[in-house]
Short mmCIF file of C-alpha atoms in Angstrom, two decimals:
data_model
loop_
_atom_site.label_atom_id
_atom_site.label_comp_id
_atom_site.label_asym_id
_atom_site.label_seq_id
_atom_site.Cartn_x
_atom_site.Cartn_y
_atom_site.Cartn_z
CA MET Q 1 -7.56 99.34 34.14
CA PRO Q 2 -9.48 102.06 35.93
CA GLU Q 3 -7.35 105.01 34.87
CA GLY Q 4 -8.55 105.30 31.29
CA VAL Q 5 -12.07 106.11 32.25
CA GLY Q 6 -11.88 109.11 34.55
CA MET Q 7 -13.06 111.78 32.13
CA SER Q 8 -16.44 112.10 33.83
CA ASP Q 9 -16.16 115.48 35.46
CA GLN Q 10 -19.76 115.67 36.47
CA ASN Q 11 -21.23 117.55 39.40
CA SER Q 12 -18.83 116.94 42.22
CA SER Q 13 -20.76 115.41 45.05
CA PRO Q 14 -21.26 111.77 43.96
CA GLY Q 15 -17.55 110.85 44.28
CA ARG Q 16 -17.28 112.19 47.78
CA ASP Q 17 -20.61 110.71 48.75
CA ARG Q 18 -19.54 107.32 47.54
CA LEU Q 19 -16.34 107.58 49.60
CA LEU Q 20 -18.23 108.50 52.77
CA HIS Q 21 -20.76 105.82 52.08
CA ALA Q 22 -18.03 103.22 51.66
CA LEU Q 23 -16.37 104.32 54.89
CA ARG Q 24 -19.61 104.01 56.83
CA ARG Q 25 -20.99 100.85 55.28
CA PRO Q 26 -18.27 98.65 53.81
CA GLY Q 27 -19.39 96.07 51.30
CA ARG Q 28 -18.11 92.79 50.01
CA GLY Q 29 -16.03 94.39 47.29
CA GLN Q 30 -13.86 96.05 49.86
CA VAL Q 31 -12.49 92.76 51.14
CA ALA Q 32 -10.33 92.21 48.06
CA ALA Q 33 -9.21 95.81 48.14
CA GLY Q 34 -8.38 95.47 51.83
CA VAL Q 35 -6.28 92.37 51.24
CA LEU Q 36 -4.37 94.00 48.41
CA LEU Q 37 -3.83 97.16 50.40
CA ALA Q 38 -2.53 95.05 53.26
CA VAL Q 39 -0.09 93.49 50.81
CA VAL Q 40 0.99 96.94 49.61
CA GLY Q 41 1.42 98.22 53.14
CA PHE Q 42 3.38 95.16 54.17
CA ALA Q 43 5.66 95.23 51.14
CA GLY Q 44 6.14 98.98 51.43
CA VAL Q 45 7.14 98.81 55.09
CA VAL Q 46 9.45 95.88 54.45
CA GLN Q 47 11.11 97.72 51.61
CA VAL Q 48 11.48 100.90 53.66
CA GLN Q 49 13.05 98.96 56.48
CA SER Q 50 15.40 97.05 54.25
CA THR Q 51 16.44 100.35 52.66
CA GLU Q 52 17.08 101.92 56.03
CA GLN Q 53 19.00 99.05 57.60
CA ASN Q 54 20.83 98.62 54.36
CA ASP Q 55 24.42 97.78 54.56
CA ASP Q 56 25.70 99.87 51.75
CA TYR Q 57 26.17 97.12 49.21
CA GLU Q 58 23.12 95.01 49.75
CA GLY Q 59 20.65 95.34 46.93
CA LEU Q 60 23.09 96.87 44.51
CA ARG Q 61 23.06 95.65 40.96
CA GLU Q 62 25.74 93.38 39.62
CA GLU Q 63 27.23 96.06 37.39
CA ASP Q 64 27.33 98.56 40.24
CA LEU Q 65 29.08 96.00 42.41
CA VAL Q 66 31.56 95.28 39.64
CA GLN Q 67 32.26 98.97 39.29
CA LEU Q 68 32.65 99.27 43.04
CA LEU Q 69 35.00 96.32 43.06
CA ASN Q 70 37.02 97.87 40.25
CA SER Q 71 37.40 101.14 42.03
CA LEU Q 72 38.34 99.37 45.23
CA SER Q 73 40.94 97.25 43.52
CA ALA Q 74 42.30 100.35 41.81
CA ALA Q 75 42.59 102.00 45.19
CA SER Q 76 44.34 99.00 46.65
CA GLN Q 77 46.64 98.93 43.64
CA ARG Q 78 47.53 102.53 44.32
CA ALA Q 79 48.15 101.75 47.95
CA GLU Q 80 50.35 98.82 47.01
CA ASN Q 81 52.35 100.98 44.63
CA GLU Q 82 52.84 103.44 47.40
CA ILE Q 83 54.00 100.68 49.72
CA THR Q 84 56.53 99.50 47.16
CA GLN Q 85 57.80 103.00 46.67
CA LEU Q 86 58.13 103.61 50.38
CA GLU Q 87 59.91 100.30 50.81
CA GLN Q 88 62.35 101.27 48.09
CA THR Q 89 62.97 104.57 49.80
CA ARG Q 90 63.50 102.79 53.06
CA SER Q 91 65.96 100.30 51.65
CA SER Q 92 67.86 103.01 49.82
CA LEU Q 93 68.05 105.00 53.02
CA ARG Q 94 69.22 101.91 54.83
CA ASN Q 95 71.87 101.28 52.17
CA ASP Q 96 72.94 104.86 52.56
CA THR Q 97 73.34 104.46 56.29
CA ASP Q 98 75.13 101.17 55.80
CA SER Q 99 77.63 102.57 53.36
CA ARG Q 100 78.13 105.61 55.54
CA GLN Q 101 78.71 103.28 58.46
CA ALA Q 102 81.19 101.26 56.44
CA ALA Q 103 83.03 104.39 55.36
CA LEU Q 104 83.08 105.55 58.95
CA GLU Q 105 84.46 102.21 60.12
CA GLN Q 106 87.12 102.25 57.43
CA ALA Q 107 88.09 105.77 58.34
CA GLN Q 108 88.25 104.81 61.99
CA GLN Q 109 90.44 101.82 61.16
CA GLN Q 110 92.74 103.95 59.12
CA ALA Q 111 92.86 106.53 61.86
CA ASP Q 112 93.81 103.77 64.31
CA VAL Q 113 96.58 102.48 62.07
CA LEU Q 114 97.93 105.93 61.42
CA GLY Q 115 97.59 106.84 65.07
CA ILE Q 116 99.70 103.84 66.09
CA LEU Q 117 102.27 104.58 63.43
CA ALA Q 118 102.46 108.24 64.35
CA GLY Q 119 102.49 107.49 68.05
CA THR Q 120 99.37 109.48 68.84
CA LEU Q 121 97.48 106.42 70.13
CA PRO Q 122 98.47 104.10 72.94
CA ALA Q 123 99.05 100.58 71.65
CA VAL Q 124 98.82 97.16 73.16
CA GLY Q 125 99.93 93.77 71.88
CA PRO Q 126 102.57 91.03 72.06
CA GLY Q 127 106.18 92.01 71.93
CA ILE Q 128 109.45 92.16 73.81
CA GLU Q 129 110.85 94.20 76.61
CA VAL Q 130 114.55 94.94 76.21
CA THR Q 131 116.48 96.15 79.22
CA VAL Q 132 119.87 97.68 78.52
CA LYS Q 133 122.08 98.18 81.51
CA ASP Q 134 124.97 100.51 81.06
CA PRO Q 135 127.34 100.39 84.00
CA GLY Q 136 130.13 101.96 81.98
CA GLY Q 137 128.04 104.78 80.61
CA LYS Q 138 129.07 103.87 77.11
CA VAL Q 139 125.80 102.96 75.49
CA GLY Q 140 125.10 105.78 73.08
CA ILE Q 141 123.01 106.60 70.10
CA ASP Q 142 125.14 104.44 67.85
CA GLN Q 143 124.03 101.32 69.65
CA MET Q 144 120.52 102.50 70.24
CA LEU Q 145 119.97 103.58 66.65
CA ASN Q 146 121.29 100.28 65.44
CA GLY Q 147 119.00 98.46 67.79
CA ILE Q 148 115.98 100.48 66.78
CA GLU Q 149 116.76 99.95 63.12
CA GLU Q 150 117.05 96.22 63.67
CA LEU Q 151 113.74 96.20 65.48
CA ARG Q 152 112.04 98.21 62.73
CA ASP Q 153 113.56 95.95 60.17
CA SER Q 154 111.92 92.95 61.78
CA GLY Q 155 108.52 94.53 61.95
CA ALA Q 156 108.32 96.47 65.19
CA GLU Q 157 105.09 98.41 65.18
CA ALA Q 158 105.41 100.56 68.27
CA ILE Q 159 108.52 101.34 70.30
CA GLU Q 160 108.81 103.12 73.60
CA ILE Q 161 111.91 103.91 75.63
CA ASN Q 162 111.82 104.09 79.43
CA ASP Q 163 108.06 104.69 79.44
CA ALA Q 164 108.94 108.24 78.48
CA ALA Q 165 109.65 108.50 74.79
CA ARG Q 166 107.77 107.02 71.86
CA VAL Q 167 109.89 106.21 68.87
CA VAL Q 168 108.18 107.29 65.65
CA ALA Q 169 109.25 108.43 62.20
CA GLN Q 170 110.26 111.90 63.34
CA THR Q 171 112.07 110.77 66.46
CA ALA Q 172 115.58 112.16 66.81
CA LEU Q 173 118.22 110.67 69.08
CA GLU Q 174 121.17 112.54 70.45
CA ASP Q 175 123.90 111.89 72.96
CA GLY Q 176 123.40 113.76 76.18
CA ASP Q 177 125.43 114.27 79.34
CA THR Q 178 123.96 111.43 81.34
CA GLY Q 179 122.61 109.25 78.57
CA ILE Q 180 120.77 109.55 75.32
CA VAL Q 181 118.33 112.32 74.52
CA VAL Q 182 115.20 111.34 72.64
CA ASP Q 183 113.21 114.15 71.05
CA GLY Q 184 114.76 116.53 73.54
CA LYS Q 185 113.95 114.33 76.54
CA PRO Q 186 117.06 113.23 78.42
CA LEU Q 187 116.88 109.61 79.43
CA ALA Q 188 119.12 107.84 81.89
CA PRO Q 189 120.25 104.22 81.80
CA PRO Q 190 119.17 101.55 82.27
CA TYR Q 191 117.11 101.86 79.16
CA THR Q 192 113.97 99.86 78.79
CA LEU Q 193 112.62 99.41 75.30
CA GLU Q 194 109.10 98.13 74.96
CA VAL Q 195 108.49 96.93 71.45
CA ILE Q 196 105.28 95.60 69.99
CA GLY Q 197 105.71 93.10 67.20
CA GLU Q 198 106.26 89.41 66.66
CA PRO Q 199 108.29 88.48 69.81
CA LYS Q 200 110.43 85.74 68.27
CA THR Q 201 111.37 87.72 65.19
CA LEU Q 202 112.20 90.75 67.29
CA THR Q 203 114.36 88.70 69.64
CA GLU Q 204 116.24 87.17 66.77
CA ALA Q 205 116.70 90.56 65.18
CA LEU Q 206 118.62 91.72 68.26
CA ASN Q 207 120.49 88.50 68.87
CA PHE Q 208 122.17 87.78 65.57
CA THR Q 209 125.94 87.73 65.40
CA GLY Q 210 127.32 91.25 65.39
CA GLY Q 211 123.91 92.67 66.14
CA PHE Q 212 122.60 94.84 68.91
CA VAL Q 213 123.18 92.46 71.80
CA ALA Q 214 126.65 91.57 70.66
CA ASP Q 215 127.43 95.22 70.16
CA VAL Q 216 126.28 96.33 73.60
CA GLU Q 217 127.70 93.39 75.45
CA GLY Q 218 130.98 93.56 73.58
CA PRO Q 219 134.19 94.61 75.26
CA LEU Q 220 134.03 98.14 73.87
CA VAL Q 221 130.76 99.04 75.56
CA GLY Q 222 130.42 96.57 78.39
CA GLY Q 223 126.68 96.79 78.81
CA GLU Q 224 124.18 94.13 79.55
CA VAL Q 225 121.01 93.27 77.61
CA THR Q 226 118.06 91.22 78.81
CA ILE Q 227 115.23 90.41 76.48
CA GLU Q 228 111.89 89.35 77.80
CA GLN Q 229 109.20 88.07 75.45
CA LYS Q 230 105.73 89.11 76.51
CA GLU Q 231 102.30 88.06 75.40
CA GLU Q 232 100.99 91.50 76.02
CA LEU Q 233 102.61 94.77 76.73
CA GLU Q 234 101.46 98.30 76.57
CA VAL Q 235 103.01 101.23 74.81
CA ALA Q 236 101.28 104.11 76.49
CA THR Q 237 103.51 107.06 75.83
CA LEU Q 238 102.26 109.38 73.14
CA SER Q 239 104.19 111.59 70.85
CA ASP Q 240 102.80 114.87 69.69
CA ALA Q 241 101.73 114.59 66.11
CA ALA Q 242 103.77 117.20 64.35
CA GLN Q 243 101.74 119.18 61.88
CA PRO Q 244 103.71 119.15 58.65
CA GLU Q 245 104.72 122.70 57.88
CA TYR Q 246 106.34 122.34 54.49
CA ALA Q 247 105.15 119.04 53.18
CA ASP Q 248 101.78 118.91 51.45
CA PRO Q 249 100.22 115.74 50.22
CA LEU Q 250 100.72 115.32 46.52
CA ASP Q 251 97.51 114.82 44.67
CA THR Q 252 97.70 111.41 43.13
CA GLU Q 253 94.78 111.15 40.87
CA MET J 1 -13.36 101.04 55.78
CA ILE J 2 -12.16 97.48 55.30
CA ALA J 3 -9.65 98.77 52.74
CA GLY J 4 -8.24 101.27 55.24
CA LEU J 5 -8.10 98.59 57.90
CA GLY J 6 -6.29 96.28 55.50
CA LEU J 7 -3.65 98.92 54.80
CA LEU J 8 -3.18 99.46 58.53
CA VAL J 9 -2.92 95.72 59.20
CA GLY J 10 -0.31 95.35 56.48
CA ILE J 11 1.82 98.18 57.88
CA VAL J 12 1.58 96.86 61.44
CA LEU J 13 2.43 93.33 60.28
CA GLY J 14 5.48 94.61 58.41
CA LEU J 15 6.61 96.58 61.47
CA LEU J 16 6.11 93.65 63.82
CA LEU J 17 7.52 90.83 61.72
CA ARG J 18 10.44 92.74 60.21
CA PRO J 19 11.08 90.03 57.62
CA GLU J 20 14.33 89.83 55.71
CA VAL J 21 13.87 90.54 52.03
CA PRO J 22 15.10 87.46 50.18
CA LEU J 23 18.00 88.17 47.89
CA TRP J 24 16.30 87.28 44.61
CA LEU J 25 13.43 89.63 45.41
CA GLU J 26 15.61 92.59 46.28
CA PRO J 27 15.79 94.30 42.88
CA TYR J 28 12.06 93.81 42.22
CA LEU J 29 10.43 94.75 45.52
CA PRO J 30 10.81 98.54 45.23
CA ILE J 31 9.46 98.57 41.66
CA ALA J 32 6.64 96.21 42.65
CA VAL J 33 5.66 98.47 45.54
CA VAL J 34 5.56 101.52 43.27
CA ALA J 35 3.49 99.60 40.69
CA ALA J 36 1.08 98.48 43.40
CA LEU J 37 0.74 102.06 44.61
CA ASP J 38 -0.12 103.06 41.07
CA ALA J 39 -2.84 100.41 40.99
CA VAL J 40 -4.17 101.54 44.36
CA PHE J 41 -4.42 105.18 43.31
CA GLY J 42 -6.02 104.14 40.03
CA ALA J 43 -8.56 102.13 41.99
CA LEU J 44 -9.31 105.00 44.32
CA ARG J 45 -9.89 107.27 41.35
CA ALA J 46 -12.14 104.70 39.69
CA PHE J 47 -14.04 104.37 42.91
CA LEU J 48 -14.59 108.11 43.05
CA ASP J 49 -15.66 108.00 39.42
CA GLY J 50 -18.16 105.34 40.36
CA ILE J 51 -16.72 102.71 38.09
CA PHE J 52 -14.79 100.70 40.69
CA ASP J 53 -14.91 96.97 40.29
CA ASP J 54 -13.06 94.76 42.73
CA LYS J 55 -12.27 92.17 40.07
CA VAL J 56 -10.74 94.81 37.82
CA PHE J 57 -8.77 96.11 40.80
CA VAL J 58 -7.35 92.71 41.65
CA VAL J 59 -6.39 92.01 38.06
CA SER J 60 -4.85 95.44 37.51
CA PHE J 61 -2.96 95.21 40.79
CA VAL J 62 -1.47 91.81 40.05
CA SER J 63 -0.67 92.60 36.43
CA ASN J 64 0.91 95.93 37.35
CA VAL J 65 3.21 94.27 39.85
CA LEU J 66 4.07 91.39 37.52
CA ILE J 67 4.76 93.60 34.53
CA ALA J 68 6.94 95.95 36.57
CA ALA J 69 8.93 93.01 37.91
CA LEU J 70 9.17 91.49 34.44
CA ILE J 71 10.47 94.72 32.96
CA VAL J 72 13.14 94.99 35.64
CA TYR J 73 14.05 91.34 35.18
CA LEU J 74 14.36 91.81 31.42
CA GLY J 75 16.40 94.94 31.97
CA ASP J 76 18.76 93.08 34.25
CA LYS J 77 19.16 90.32 31.71
CA LEU J 78 19.79 92.85 28.93
CA GLY J 79 22.27 94.77 31.04
CA VAL J 80 20.17 97.93 31.24
CA GLY J 81 18.48 97.09 34.54
CA GLY J 82 19.33 100.39 36.20
CA GLN J 83 18.08 102.56 33.36
CA LEU J 84 14.97 100.49 32.75
CA SER J 85 13.90 100.50 36.38
CA THR J 86 14.41 104.26 36.40
CA GLY J 87 12.16 104.46 33.34
CA VAL J 88 9.49 102.32 35.00
CA ILE J 89 9.60 104.46 38.13
CA VAL J 90 9.23 107.62 36.03
CA VAL J 91 6.22 106.29 34.14
CA LEU J 92 4.53 104.98 37.28
CA GLY J 93 5.26 108.26 39.04
CA ILE J 94 3.62 110.25 36.27
CA ARG J 95 0.54 108.03 36.41
CA ILE J 96 0.34 108.29 40.19
CA PHE J 97 0.51 112.06 39.88
CA SER J 98 -2.29 112.22 37.32
CA ASN J 99 -4.45 109.81 39.35
CA VAL J 100 -3.87 111.80 42.52
CA ALA J 101 -4.78 114.95 40.58
CA ALA J 102 -8.11 113.40 39.55
CA ILE J 103 -8.78 112.22 43.12
CA ARG J 104 -8.02 115.68 44.40
CA ARG J 105 -10.50 117.16 41.94
CA HIS J 106 -13.15 114.76 43.18
CA ILE J 107 -12.62 115.38 46.85
CA PHE J 108 -11.71 119.07 47.00
CA HIS J 109 -13.26 120.20 43.69
CA ALA J 110 -9.98 121.84 42.89
#
């Protein structure tokens, strides 16, 4: 090893002289040095290049790579957790929307049912059309009320008279000068009742002995009733939904 | 002269060939290069001292490189590869500095 020897700090010139001499007149001993220096230069340049072109992970030690891998898998774990959380949020939001939708649909259904019952919605469906002719002018509210009651009794869901009056819970019938008066609307015979319900049941409800048809067509009144069963008829007249003034819903909880 | 030419040839060869460093050599090459540099500077100093011997240079060069690689290899096997190669670099760096200081004194008398 050459390093241990360099204590000779003699008069300066010989070292420099030797260097100049070697540069001018190279000897045999320099061949080995040249070869080794070539090796050093080659290896150094190769190493520099491989450091510069380095993809980040090439040449890292095993433990460094393991650490890197750990941190990466921790990061991906975090990302996965986040994904799960977001998915949960999404599904809960979706459930929310679904249940809201269901509630909305239910409310809409109920509104439809109530609207048909209260006469605020036009209705369509199978039913019967009852025409009452009254040549003698003797068909009054007695007969009509009976008829309507019979129809309700057999499941009539929507009733309309003469395309002008909807019969609902609040409907009042009176006798008028030229016919019956329904909710203040005077109607003239012949009366046409359009009733939505099960056609057969409704027909039977009017036809039984001593019922509506017998009553109207009897000798006392002298009217004429025709009943037509229809697959589909429309009850388009609406009644104004009366806002209850005195009645409040009772809390039933 | 020949030594300088050799260094130049090595650098040019490395630039031209651009060889891939094989994987098994990758941890050892940087340490080996630093060890070789240490040997080169030691040789230059010995030359300026007038005690240069090409046989000694060859032997010290090869043994420096081998020992550096061996230490790194051992360190890797023992699980302290990173620390040990840092240690080797530090020691070689100190020696290079002291050698360069001696060379400087020879050439510039300072």
